[in-house]
Coordinates of C-alpha atoms in Angstrom, one line a residue:
Chain A
M1 CA 107.6 46.6 31.6
A2 CA 109.3 45.9 34.8
T3 CA 110.0 46.8 38.3
V4 CA 113.3 48.3 39.4
E5 CA 114.7 47.7 42.8
Y6 CA 117.8 49.0 44.5
R7 CA 119.0 47.1 47.5
N8 CA 121.6 48.8 49.8
I9 CA 123.4 50.4 46.9
T10 CA 126.8 52.0 47.6
K11 CA 128.8 53.8 45.0
R12 CA 132.4 54.9 45.2
F13 CA 134.5 56.7 42.7
E14 CA 138.0 55.8 43.6
S15 CA 137.8 56.3 47.3
F16 CA 135.2 58.9 47.2
E17 CA 131.8 57.7 48.3
V18 CA 128.9 59.3 46.5
M19 CA 126.2 57.0 47.6
R20 CA 125.7 55.0 50.7
D21 CA 123.3 52.1 51.4
L22 CA 120.5 53.3 49.2
S23 CA 117.4 51.2 48.9
L24 CA 114.4 52.0 46.7
S25 CA 111.9 50.2 44.7
I26 CA 110.0 51.4 41.7
A27 CA 106.8 49.6 40.7
D28 CA 105.9 48.3 37.3
G29 CA 104.6 51.1 35.1
E30 CA 105.5 53.8 37.6
F31 CA 106.8 57.2 36.7
A32 CA 109.5 57.8 39.3
V33 CA 111.4 61.1 39.4
L34 CA 114.8 61.3 41.1
L35 CA 114.9 64.9 42.4
G36 CA 117.8 66.7 43.9
A37 CA 120.5 69.4 43.6
S38 CA 123.5 68.7 41.5
G39 CA 125.9 66.3 43.1
C40 CA 123.3 64.5 45.1
G41 CA 123.8 61.2 43.2
K42 CA 120.6 61.1 41.2
T43 CA 122.4 60.9 37.8
T44 CA 124.8 58.4 39.2
L45 CA 121.9 56.2 40.3
L46 CA 120.4 56.5 36.9
R47 CA 123.7 55.7 35.1
M48 CA 124.1 52.6 37.4
T49 CA 120.6 51.5 36.4
A50 CA 121.6 51.9 32.7
G51 CA 124.8 50.0 33.3
L52 CA 127.1 53.0 32.4
E53 CA 128.5 53.0 36.0
T54 CA 129.3 49.9 38.1
V55 CA 127.6 49.3 41.4
T56 CA 130.3 49.3 44.1
A57 CA 128.1 47.3 46.6
G58 CA 124.5 46.2 46.9
D59 CA 122.1 44.7 44.4
L60 CA 120.3 46.3 41.4
L61 CA 117.3 44.3 40.2
I62 CA 115.3 44.9 37.1
D63 CA 112.2 42.8 36.8
G64 CA 113.4 40.8 39.8
L65 CA 116.7 39.8 38.3
R66 CA 120.0 41.0 39.6
V67 CA 121.7 42.9 36.8
N68 CA 124.8 44.3 38.5
E69 CA 127.1 42.6 36.1
V70 CA 124.8 42.6 33.1
P71 CA 126.1 44.8 30.3
P72 CA 123.8 47.7 29.2
R73 CA 122.8 46.1 25.9
D74 CA 121.3 43.1 27.7
R75 CA 119.4 45.1 30.3
D76 CA 116.7 46.1 27.9
I77 CA 116.6 49.7 29.0
A78 CA 116.4 52.8 26.9
M79 CA 117.8 56.2 27.9
V80 CA 117.3 59.8 26.9
F81 CA 120.3 62.1 27.6
Q82 CA 120.3 65.7 28.6
N83 CA 122.1 66.8 25.4
Y84 CA 120.1 64.3 23.3
A85 CA 123.2 62.5 22.1
L86 CA 121.8 61.9 18.6
Y87 CA 124.1 60.4 16.0
P88 CA 124.8 63.5 13.9
T89 CA 125.8 61.6 10.7
M90 CA 122.5 59.7 10.6
T91 CA 119.1 60.8 9.6
V92 CA 116.2 60.9 12.0
A93 CA 115.0 57.5 10.7
E94 CA 118.5 56.0 11.0
N95 CA 118.9 57.4 14.5
I96 CA 115.6 55.9 15.6
A97 CA 116.2 52.6 14.0
F98 CA 119.9 52.2 14.9
S99 CA 119.2 49.9 17.9
L100 CA 116.9 47.7 15.7
E101 CA 119.6 47.6 13.1
I102 CA 122.1 46.3 15.7
R103 CA 119.6 43.7 16.7
R104 CA 119.3 42.6 13.1
V105 CA 115.6 43.4 12.8
P106 CA 114.6 43.1 9.1
K107 CA 114.7 46.4 7.2
A108 CA 111.0 46.6 6.4
E109 CA 110.1 46.1 10.0
R110 CA 112.8 48.6 11.1
R111 CA 111.3 51.2 8.9
R112 CA 107.8 50.5 10.0
R113 CA 108.7 50.7 13.7
A114 CA 110.8 53.9 13.2
E115 CA 107.9 55.5 11.4
E116 CA 105.5 54.5 14.2
A117 CA 107.8 55.9 16.9
A118 CA 108.4 59.1 14.9
A119 CA 104.6 59.5 14.5
L120 CA 104.1 59.0 18.2
V121 CA 106.3 62.0 19.0
G122 CA 105.0 64.1 16.0
L123 CA 108.1 63.8 13.8
G124 CA 106.4 61.8 11.0
E125 CA 107.5 64.1 8.2
H126 CA 111.1 64.7 9.4
L127 CA 112.4 61.2 9.0
A128 CA 114.8 62.0 6.3
R129 CA 116.3 65.0 8.0
Y130 CA 119.6 65.2 10.0
P131 CA 119.7 66.2 13.6
R132 CA 121.4 69.5 12.8
E133 CA 118.3 70.5 10.8
L134 CA 116.0 70.2 13.7
S135 CA 115.1 72.5 16.6
G136 CA 116.0 71.7 20.2
G137 CA 112.5 70.4 20.9
Q138 CA 112.5 68.2 17.8
R139 CA 115.9 66.7 18.7
Q140 CA 114.5 65.9 22.1
R141 CA 111.6 64.1 20.4
V142 CA 114.0 62.1 18.2
A143 CA 115.8 61.0 21.4
M144 CA 112.5 59.9 22.8
A145 CA 111.4 58.1 19.7
R146 CA 114.8 56.4 19.7
A147 CA 114.1 55.2 23.2
M148 CA 110.5 54.1 22.5
V149 CA 111.3 52.2 19.3
R150 CA 113.0 49.6 21.4
E151 CA 110.0 48.7 23.4
A152 CA 112.4 48.5 26.4
K153 CA 111.4 47.5 29.9
V154 CA 112.5 50.7 31.5
F155 CA 112.9 54.2 30.2
L156 CA 115.6 56.4 31.8
F157 CA 115.6 60.1 31.3
D158 CA 118.6 62.2 32.4
E159 CA 117.4 65.8 32.8
P160 CA 116.0 65.7 29.3
L161 CA 114.4 69.2 29.4
S162 CA 117.2 71.2 30.8
N163 CA 118.4 72.5 27.4
L164 CA 115.0 73.7 26.3
D165 CA 113.4 77.1 26.8
A166 CA 110.7 77.5 29.5
K167 CA 107.7 77.3 27.2
L168 CA 108.9 74.2 25.3
R169 CA 109.9 72.6 28.6
A170 CA 106.3 72.9 29.9
Q171 CA 105.0 71.4 26.6
M172 CA 107.5 68.5 26.6
R173 CA 106.7 67.8 30.3
F174 CA 103.1 67.3 29.2
E175 CA 104.1 65.2 26.2
I176 CA 106.5 62.9 28.1
R177 CA 103.9 62.3 30.8
Q178 CA 101.2 61.7 28.1
L179 CA 103.5 59.2 26.4
H180 CA 104.1 57.4 29.6
D181 CA 100.4 57.2 30.3
R182 CA 99.9 55.7 26.8
L183 CA 102.8 53.3 26.9
G184 CA 102.8 52.5 30.5
T185 CA 106.5 51.8 30.6
T186 CA 108.3 52.0 33.9
T187 CA 110.2 55.3 33.8
I188 CA 112.9 56.8 35.9
Y189 CA 113.4 60.5 35.3
V190 CA 116.2 62.6 36.8
T191 CA 115.8 66.3 37.3
H192 CA 116.8 69.1 39.6
D193 CA 113.6 71.0 38.8
Q194 CA 111.0 70.5 41.5
I195 CA 108.2 71.6 39.1
E196 CA 109.0 68.8 36.7
A197 CA 109.0 66.4 39.6
M198 CA 105.7 67.7 40.9
T199 CA 103.9 67.8 37.6
M200 CA 105.1 64.5 36.2
A201 CA 105.9 62.0 38.9
D202 CA 103.8 59.2 40.4
K203 CA 106.6 58.9 42.9
I204 CA 109.2 61.5 43.8
V205 CA 112.5 60.3 45.2
L206 CA 114.1 63.4 46.8
M207 CA 117.9 62.8 47.2
R208 CA 120.5 64.6 49.2
G209 CA 124.2 63.9 49.5
G210 CA 123.9 60.3 48.1
T211 CA 121.0 59.3 50.3
I212 CA 117.3 59.4 49.9
E213 CA 115.7 62.2 51.9
Q214 CA 112.1 61.4 51.2
V215 CA 110.1 59.1 48.9
G216 CA 106.4 59.8 48.2
T217 CA 103.8 61.1 45.9
P218 CA 104.0 64.8 44.9
D219 CA 101.2 65.6 47.3
E220 CA 103.0 63.8 50.2
L221 CA 106.1 65.7 49.6
Y222 CA 104.3 69.0 49.4
D223 CA 101.9 68.4 52.3
R224 CA 104.1 66.4 54.7
P225 CA 107.8 67.1 54.0
V226 CA 109.9 64.8 56.3
S227 CA 112.5 67.5 56.9
R228 CA 113.3 71.1 56.5
F229 CA 115.4 70.3 53.5
A230 CA 112.5 68.5 51.8
A231 CA 110.2 71.3 52.7
D232 CA 112.5 73.9 51.3
F233 CA 113.2 72.0 48.1
I234 CA 109.6 71.5 47.0
G235 CA 107.3 74.4 46.3
S236 CA 107.8 77.8 44.6
P237 CA 108.1 80.3 46.1
A238 CA 109.9 78.4 48.8
M239 CA 108.5 77.8 52.3
N240 CA 108.9 80.5 55.0
F241 CA 110.9 79.4 58.0
V242 CA 110.7 81.0 61.5
E243 CA 112.6 79.9 64.6
G244 CA 110.7 79.9 67.8
T245 CA 109.4 77.8 70.7
V246 CA 106.3 75.7 71.4
E247 CA 104.2 77.0 74.3
A248 CA 101.3 75.3 76.0
N249 CA 98.4 77.4 77.1
G250 CA 96.4 74.7 78.9
N251 CA 95.7 72.2 76.2
A252 CA 96.0 74.6 73.4
P253 CA 99.6 74.5 72.1
A254 CA 101.0 77.5 70.2
F255 CA 104.1 78.4 68.3
V256 CA 105.6 81.6 69.5
A257 CA 108.3 83.7 67.9
E258 CA 109.0 87.4 68.0
G259 CA 105.9 89.1 66.8
I260 CA 104.2 85.8 65.9
H261 CA 101.8 83.7 67.9
L262 CA 100.2 80.8 66.1
A263 CA 97.8 78.2 67.3
L264 CA 99.1 74.6 66.7
P265 CA 97.0 71.5 66.2
V266 CA 95.9 70.1 69.6
S267 CA 97.2 66.7 68.5
L268 CA 100.8 67.9 68.5
T269 CA 103.1 65.9 70.7
V270 CA 106.0 68.4 71.0
A271 CA 107.0 69.1 74.6
P272 CA 106.2 72.7 75.7
G273 CA 109.3 75.0 75.7
S274 CA 111.0 73.1 72.9
P275 CA 112.8 75.2 70.3
V276 CA 111.4 74.5 66.9
V277 CA 111.5 75.8 63.3
C278 CA 108.1 76.5 61.9
G279 CA 107.5 76.3 58.2
I280 CA 104.7 78.0 56.4
R281 CA 104.1 77.7 52.6
P282 CA 103.4 81.1 51.0
P283 CA 99.9 80.1 49.7
D284 CA 98.9 79.1 53.3
L285 CA 99.5 82.6 54.6
V286 CA 96.1 84.1 54.1
L287 CA 95.2 87.8 54.3
N288 CA 92.9 88.2 57.2
A289 CA 92.1 91.3 59.1
D290 CA 91.9 89.3 62.4
G291 CA 95.1 87.4 61.6
S292 CA 97.8 87.0 64.3
I293 CA 100.7 87.9 62.1
E294 CA 101.3 91.5 61.3
G295 CA 103.7 92.4 58.6
R296 CA 104.9 95.4 56.6
L297 CA 104.5 94.9 52.8
V298 CA 107.9 95.5 51.2
L299 CA 107.0 94.6 47.7
A300 CA 104.1 93.1 45.8
E301 CA 105.3 90.9 42.9
K302 CA 102.6 90.3 40.3
T303 CA 102.9 86.9 38.6
G304 CA 99.7 87.2 36.6
P305 CA 97.0 85.0 38.3
D306 CA 98.2 86.0 41.8
V307 CA 100.6 88.3 43.6
Q308 CA 103.6 87.4 45.8
L309 CA 103.7 89.6 48.8
H310 CA 107.2 90.2 50.2
L311 CA 106.6 91.0 53.9
S312 CA 108.7 92.0 56.8
V313 CA 107.4 90.4 60.0
A314 CA 109.2 91.5 63.1
G315 CA 112.4 92.0 61.0
Q316 CA 112.0 88.6 59.2
D317 CA 111.3 88.2 55.5
F318 CA 108.1 86.4 54.6
I319 CA 106.5 85.6 51.3
A320 CA 102.8 85.2 51.0
T321 CA 100.8 84.3 47.9
A322 CA 97.6 86.3 47.5
S323 CA 95.0 86.7 44.8
R324 CA 95.7 89.5 42.4
D325 CA 92.8 91.7 43.5
A326 CA 94.1 91.8 47.1
A327 CA 93.8 95.3 48.5
V328 CA 97.4 95.9 49.6
E329 CA 99.9 98.7 49.2
A330 CA 103.7 98.8 49.5
G331 CA 104.8 100.1 52.9
G332 CA 101.4 99.4 54.4
L333 CA 100.6 96.9 57.2
V334 CA 98.8 93.7 56.5
R335 CA 97.5 91.0 58.8
L336 CA 97.8 87.3 58.0
S337 CA 96.6 84.1 59.4
V338 CA 97.5 80.4 59.0
A339 CA 95.3 77.4 59.6
P340 CA 96.9 75.3 62.3
D341 CA 97.1 72.2 60.2
K342 CA 99.1 74.1 57.6
L343 CA 102.0 74.6 59.9
H344 CA 105.1 72.4 59.6
L345 CA 107.3 72.0 62.6
F346 CA 110.9 70.9 62.3
D347 CA 113.6 70.1 64.8
P348 CA 116.1 73.0 64.7
Q349 CA 119.1 70.6 65.1
S350 CA 118.3 67.6 63.0
G351 CA 115.9 69.4 60.6
R352 CA 113.4 66.4 60.9
R353 CA 109.7 66.9 61.0
L354 CA 108.2 67.0 64.4
Chain B
M1 CA 126.3 103.1 4.2
T2 CA 128.0 106.4 4.7
V3 CA 130.8 107.7 2.5
H4 CA 133.1 107.4 5.5
S5 CA 132.5 103.8 6.1
A6 CA 132.7 103.1 2.4
S7 CA 136.2 104.5 2.2
R8 CA 137.1 102.5 5.3
R9 CA 135.8 99.4 3.6
R10 CA 138.0 100.2 0.6
L11 CA 141.0 100.6 2.8
R12 CA 140.4 97.3 4.4
I13 CA 140.2 95.6 1.1
V14 CA 143.5 97.2 0.0
A15 CA 145.1 96.0 3.3
A16 CA 143.7 92.5 2.8
W17 CA 145.1 92.3 -0.7
S18 CA 148.5 93.6 0.4
V19 CA 148.7 90.8 2.9
V20 CA 147.7 88.3 0.2
A21 CA 150.4 89.7 -2.1
L22 CA 153.0 89.5 0.6
F23 CA 152.4 85.7 0.9
V24 CA 151.7 85.0 -2.8
F25 CA 154.7 86.9 -4.2
P26 CA 157.4 84.4 -3.2
L27 CA 155.3 81.6 -4.6
Y28 CA 154.8 83.6 -7.8
Y29 CA 158.5 84.3 -8.1
W30 CA 159.4 80.7 -7.5
I31 CA 157.0 79.5 -10.1
T32 CA 158.2 82.0 -12.7
T33 CA 161.8 81.1 -11.9
A34 CA 160.9 77.6 -13.0
F35 CA 160.0 79.0 -16.4
K36 CA 163.0 81.3 -16.8
N37 CA 166.3 80.9 -18.7
A38 CA 169.4 81.0 -16.5
R39 CA 170.1 84.5 -17.9
D40 CA 166.7 85.8 -16.7
I41 CA 167.1 84.1 -13.3
F42 CA 170.2 86.1 -12.6
D43 CA 169.0 89.4 -14.1
Q44 CA 169.9 92.5 -12.1
P45 CA 167.4 94.0 -11.3
P46 CA 165.4 90.8 -11.2
S47 CA 162.9 90.4 -14.0
V48 CA 159.6 90.0 -12.2
W49 CA 157.2 90.3 -15.1
A50 CA 159.1 90.4 -18.4
F51 CA 161.1 87.3 -19.4
D52 CA 161.1 84.7 -22.1
P53 CA 159.2 81.7 -20.8
T54 CA 160.8 78.3 -21.3
L55 CA 160.0 74.7 -20.4
K56 CA 163.7 73.9 -20.5
N57 CA 164.0 73.5 -16.7
F58 CA 161.2 71.0 -16.6
E59 CA 162.5 69.0 -19.5
E60 CA 165.9 68.7 -17.8
V61 CA 164.5 67.8 -14.5
F62 CA 162.1 65.2 -15.7
G63 CA 164.4 64.0 -18.5
I64 CA 161.6 64.3 -21.1
S65 CA 160.8 66.7 -23.9
L66 CA 157.6 68.6 -23.4
G67 CA 157.8 70.9 -26.4
F68 CA 156.7 70.1 -30.0
L69 CA 159.5 67.9 -31.4
R70 CA 162.0 69.8 -29.4
Q71 CA 165.3 68.0 -28.9
Q72 CA 166.3 67.3 -25.4
E73 CA 169.2 69.4 -24.7
V74 CA 172.4 68.0 -23.5
L75 CA 173.5 69.5 -20.3
P76 CA 177.0 70.8 -19.6
G77 CA 178.8 67.9 -18.1
G78 CA 177.4 65.5 -20.6
G79 CA 174.2 63.6 -20.7
N80 CA 171.1 64.2 -18.6
F81 CA 173.0 65.3 -15.6
Y82 CA 169.9 65.6 -13.4
M83 CA 168.4 62.2 -13.6
A84 CA 164.6 62.2 -13.7
P85 CA 163.8 62.6 -10.1
R86 CA 161.1 60.3 -9.1
L87 CA 158.3 62.4 -8.0
W88 CA 156.5 59.1 -7.9
D89 CA 158.7 58.1 -4.9
S90 CA 157.5 61.1 -3.0
I91 CA 153.9 60.3 -3.7
V92 CA 154.2 56.7 -2.7
V93 CA 156.1 57.5 0.5
A94 CA 153.8 60.4 1.5
F95 CA 150.6 58.6 0.7
G96 CA 151.8 55.3 2.3
S97 CA 153.0 56.9 5.5
T98 CA 149.9 59.1 5.8
V99 CA 147.6 56.1 5.5
L100 CA 149.6 54.1 8.0
S101 CA 149.9 56.8 10.6
V102 CA 146.4 58.1 10.3
T103 CA 145.0 54.5 10.7
L104 CA 147.1 53.7 13.7
A105 CA 146.6 57.1 15.2
T106 CA 142.8 57.0 14.9
L107 CA 142.6 53.7 16.7
A108 CA 145.0 54.7 19.4
A109 CA 143.4 58.1 19.9
Y110 CA 140.0 56.6 20.3
A111 CA 141.2 54.2 22.9
L112 CA 143.1 57.0 24.7
S113 CA 140.0 59.2 24.5
R114 CA 137.5 56.7 25.8
F115 CA 139.1 54.0 27.9
P116 CA 140.4 55.0 31.2
F117 CA 143.4 53.1 32.4
R118 CA 146.1 53.5 35.0
G119 CA 148.7 56.0 33.8
R120 CA 146.7 57.3 30.8
H121 CA 148.0 60.8 31.2
A122 CA 151.6 59.7 31.6
F123 CA 151.1 57.6 28.5
V124 CA 149.9 60.6 26.5
A125 CA 152.9 62.6 27.6
W126 CA 155.2 59.8 26.7
V127 CA 153.7 59.5 23.3
L128 CA 154.4 63.2 22.7
S129 CA 157.9 63.0 24.1
T130 CA 159.0 60.7 21.3
R131 CA 158.4 63.5 18.9
M132 CA 160.8 65.7 20.8
M133 CA 163.8 63.6 19.8
P134 CA 165.6 65.3 16.9
P135 CA 165.6 63.1 13.8
V136 CA 169.3 63.6 13.2
A137 CA 170.0 61.9 16.5
V138 CA 168.4 58.6 15.4
A139 CA 169.2 58.7 11.7
I140 CA 172.6 57.0 12.0
P141 CA 171.6 54.2 14.5
L142 CA 168.6 53.7 12.3
F143 CA 170.8 53.4 9.3
F144 CA 172.5 50.4 10.8
I145 CA 169.2 48.8 12.0
Y146 CA 167.7 49.3 8.6
K147 CA 170.8 47.8 7.0
D148 CA 170.5 44.7 9.2
V149 CA 166.8 44.1 8.7
G150 CA 166.9 44.9 5.0
L151 CA 164.8 48.0 5.1
L152 CA 167.5 50.3 3.7
D153 CA 166.6 51.9 0.4
T154 CA 163.0 50.5 0.3
Y155 CA 159.6 52.2 0.2
A156 CA 158.6 50.2 3.3
G157 CA 161.5 51.5 5.2
V158 CA 160.8 55.2 4.5
I159 CA 157.1 54.8 4.9
L160 CA 157.6 53.2 8.2
I161 CA 159.9 55.9 9.6
H162 CA 157.7 58.7 8.3
A163 CA 154.7 57.1 9.9
V164 CA 156.5 56.6 13.2
M165 CA 157.6 60.2 13.2
N166 CA 154.1 61.4 12.5
L167 CA 152.3 59.1 15.0
P168 CA 152.7 61.1 18.2
L169 CA 151.3 64.3 16.7
A170 CA 148.6 62.4 14.8
V171 CA 147.6 60.5 18.0
L172 CA 147.3 63.7 20.0
L173 CA 145.5 65.5 17.3
M174 CA 143.0 62.7 16.7
K175 CA 142.5 62.4 20.5
S176 CA 141.5 66.0 20.7
F177 CA 139.0 65.5 18.0
F178 CA 137.6 62.4 19.7
D179 CA 137.5 64.2 23.0
D180 CA 135.3 66.8 21.2
V181 CA 132.8 64.0 20.4
P182 CA 130.6 63.9 23.5
K183 CA 130.9 60.7 25.3
E184 CA 127.1 60.6 25.7
I185 CA 127.0 59.7 22.1
D186 CA 129.0 56.6 22.8
E187 CA 126.9 55.8 25.8
S188 CA 123.7 56.3 23.8
A189 CA 125.1 53.7 21.3
I190 CA 126.1 51.4 24.1
I191 CA 122.6 51.4 25.4
D192 CA 121.3 50.9 21.9
G193 CA 123.3 47.7 22.0
A194 CA 126.3 48.5 19.8
S195 CA 129.7 47.0 20.5
R196 CA 132.7 49.2 20.9
W197 CA 134.0 48.5 17.4
L198 CA 130.6 49.2 15.9
I199 CA 130.3 52.5 17.8
F200 CA 133.8 53.4 16.6
R201 CA 133.0 52.6 13.0
R202 CA 129.4 53.7 12.6
V203 CA 129.0 56.5 15.0
V204 CA 132.3 58.2 16.1
L205 CA 134.5 57.8 13.1
P206 CA 132.0 59.5 10.7
M207 CA 131.9 62.4 13.2
A208 CA 135.7 62.7 13.2
K209 CA 136.1 62.9 9.5
G210 CA 137.2 66.5 9.7
G211 CA 139.8 65.6 12.3
I212 CA 141.0 62.7 10.1
A213 CA 141.4 65.1 7.1
A214 CA 143.3 67.6 9.2
T215 CA 145.6 64.9 10.6
A216 CA 146.1 63.4 7.1
V217 CA 147.1 66.8 5.7
L218 CA 149.6 67.3 8.5
C219 CA 151.1 63.8 8.0
F220 CA 151.2 64.2 4.3
I221 CA 153.0 67.5 4.4
F222 CA 155.5 66.3 6.9
S223 CA 156.4 63.2 4.8
W224 CA 156.4 65.3 1.6
T225 CA 159.0 67.7 3.0
E226 CA 161.0 65.3 5.2
F227 CA 164.7 65.4 4.4
V228 CA 167.0 63.7 6.9
F229 CA 165.6 60.2 7.0
V230 CA 165.3 60.0 3.3
L231 CA 168.8 61.2 2.9
T232 CA 170.3 58.7 5.3
L233 CA 168.1 55.7 4.7
T234 CA 168.0 55.6 0.9
Q235 CA 170.7 55.3 -1.7
T236 CA 169.5 54.7 -5.2
G237 CA 166.4 52.8 -4.7
L238 CA 164.2 55.8 -4.1
K239 CA 164.6 59.5 -3.6
T240 CA 162.0 62.0 -2.5
V241 CA 161.7 65.6 -3.7
P242 CA 163.6 67.3 -0.9
V243 CA 166.6 65.1 -1.3
V244 CA 166.6 65.4 -5.0
S245 CA 166.3 69.2 -4.7
S246 CA 169.4 69.3 -2.6
S247 CA 171.4 67.6 -5.3
F248 CA 170.9 70.7 -7.5
V249 CA 173.4 72.5 -5.3
T250 CA 176.6 71.5 -6.8
S251 CA 180.3 72.5 -6.7
T252 CA 179.8 74.3 -10.0
G253 CA 176.8 76.3 -8.8
T254 CA 173.2 76.0 -8.0
A255 CA 170.8 75.0 -10.7
W256 CA 168.0 77.4 -9.6
G257 CA 165.9 76.9 -12.6
N258 CA 165.9 73.1 -12.2
M259 CA 165.3 73.4 -8.5
A260 CA 162.3 75.7 -9.1
A261 CA 160.9 73.4 -11.7
L262 CA 161.0 70.4 -9.4
G263 CA 159.6 72.5 -6.6
V264 CA 156.7 73.6 -8.7
A265 CA 156.0 70.1 -9.9
A266 CA 156.2 68.9 -6.3
M267 CA 153.6 71.4 -5.3
V268 CA 151.0 69.8 -7.5
P269 CA 150.4 66.4 -5.7
A270 CA 150.4 68.1 -2.3
F271 CA 148.0 70.7 -3.5
V272 CA 145.7 68.0 -5.0
F273 CA 145.7 66.1 -1.8
I274 CA 144.7 69.0 0.3
L275 CA 142.0 69.9 -2.2
L276 CA 140.6 66.4 -1.9
V277 CA 140.3 66.5 1.9
Q278 CA 139.4 70.2 2.0
K279 CA 135.7 69.5 2.1
Q280 CA 136.1 67.4 5.2
L281 CA 138.4 69.9 6.8
V282 CA 135.9 72.7 7.0
R283 CA 133.0 70.5 8.0
G284 CA 131.6 71.1 11.5
L285 CA 132.6 68.4 13.9
T286 CA 129.4 67.6 15.8
L287 CA 127.0 68.6 13.1
G288 CA 124.4 69.8 15.6
S289 CA 123.7 66.5 17.4
L290 CA 124.0 68.3 20.6
K291 CA 122.8 71.5 22.1
Q292 CA 126.0 73.5 22.6

């Protein structure tokens, strides 16, 4: 177990800079998720941690030691790849024990540890099989067992669930998190899927264009996104955004846009008259006969437990999440309200939270 | 299945067999020629099915008597005019050059596939360009070089030049097979702690077996059929099948029967070799280690 620390990391491929002055620290035993769209540098950061990419500038520390120049084999890390990267010509047991074989662990112990690791991921009776004889989920489990058998300091996961179908993905999410809780190994997990990040992470590192947009717990990212980008990235369905201005009615500030008038928290420090972007999460839009927002229902999308209301408010599209028994009909008018503390205001230019 | 589709199916089978016949017939005719007397060979119209089979051609070509107590016939011109051609020479040369070029090509191709270095693409193009040179153009200079270094008329000399001729294609072919092995597998092994050599030997090489087999077949066949270099770089020390075959064309006529007999005999080792590597040839390359 170990901490991982990135100090002013810069990464260039040839002359192309993909990461600039990135600093981040991951605590011992933490499950950190690097989240971001493709090309944001999250996989590059992971590969630098593994030692598969060099660090152009800055310091990378594992367990307090600078490892920039340490080869992967001596970093004591284990990695699970998106496409599993199992050795096709070896059995499950050989796959799992390969790293031990390289380290000249005696055969009997090798077998014992491989069996242990396989049992931990529920592959106990498949040890003699070849990867090609396993399903996608089973292959993923072999990859995990292979990482665990090493008892490495840090586990690295590179989008390990992208190749699985939705149902299996949900299950593996749970299994990976459970394994982490049991083993307590520091884990860095890369994904572009905000649901994986929200459900698994102790700490989410939201990345954008080679820099960190926001670091925090899933709740922090959901409740207090630091920017419009972060607000938009987290949450499904995505946050509604409306452009408008802040107006002050005495000491009761309000957000005003066409057809919308919403009371803001009194504590707000935005100067009256400032243009702002207001973000509202769909579940925070509540059906309320006295609500200040009036919209026409375009479509009601049933998702099972609840219903997504696609609304047109003064010509703008809104999505609200309501319970399935909400009495609404397509084409009809509905009124909605939002609690003042559920409003997120962003600067229209910089996109930063106000 | 309807009557209609059944008759279509039958038609398709007939068509398939016709194509097979088209390709097999020349082979059949060549093989039967090897077992024909000169009279039957020159029959007009050609005797395709009916002829008196004989082993005479084989006996002459190999200088041995195959029949029961049959006397070796003396050829016109006196003695065993067609010296027993050394099929063995062909086997040694083809096998030797195949092993040499496949070994070198596999190592080179893995390096080209995995290690980025300045000018890698240019290097690959340059490797291929050496194959574009016509053998005839270098045969004569090579003759003098070989004469000076004492490689003329030796197994080593012929094996070397055949391996060199095969290398470019073998390297490119093996590189494409290694390129198909996902680099994540290498990386996974790197993180597991394996050295480059161990990764190559234990992880990547077993996955590229199919590619090695395909490359070996190609090299073997090239060497087996190569003519110009063997003709120019050997005298009496060794002769491979194609060169011996050409000696059947003489000023007094072409010994078709002997040529066919040698050809048929020459098919056997090549056939056996391909049969041996066939299993590897058809094996899937990545064997399901990755989700496609």
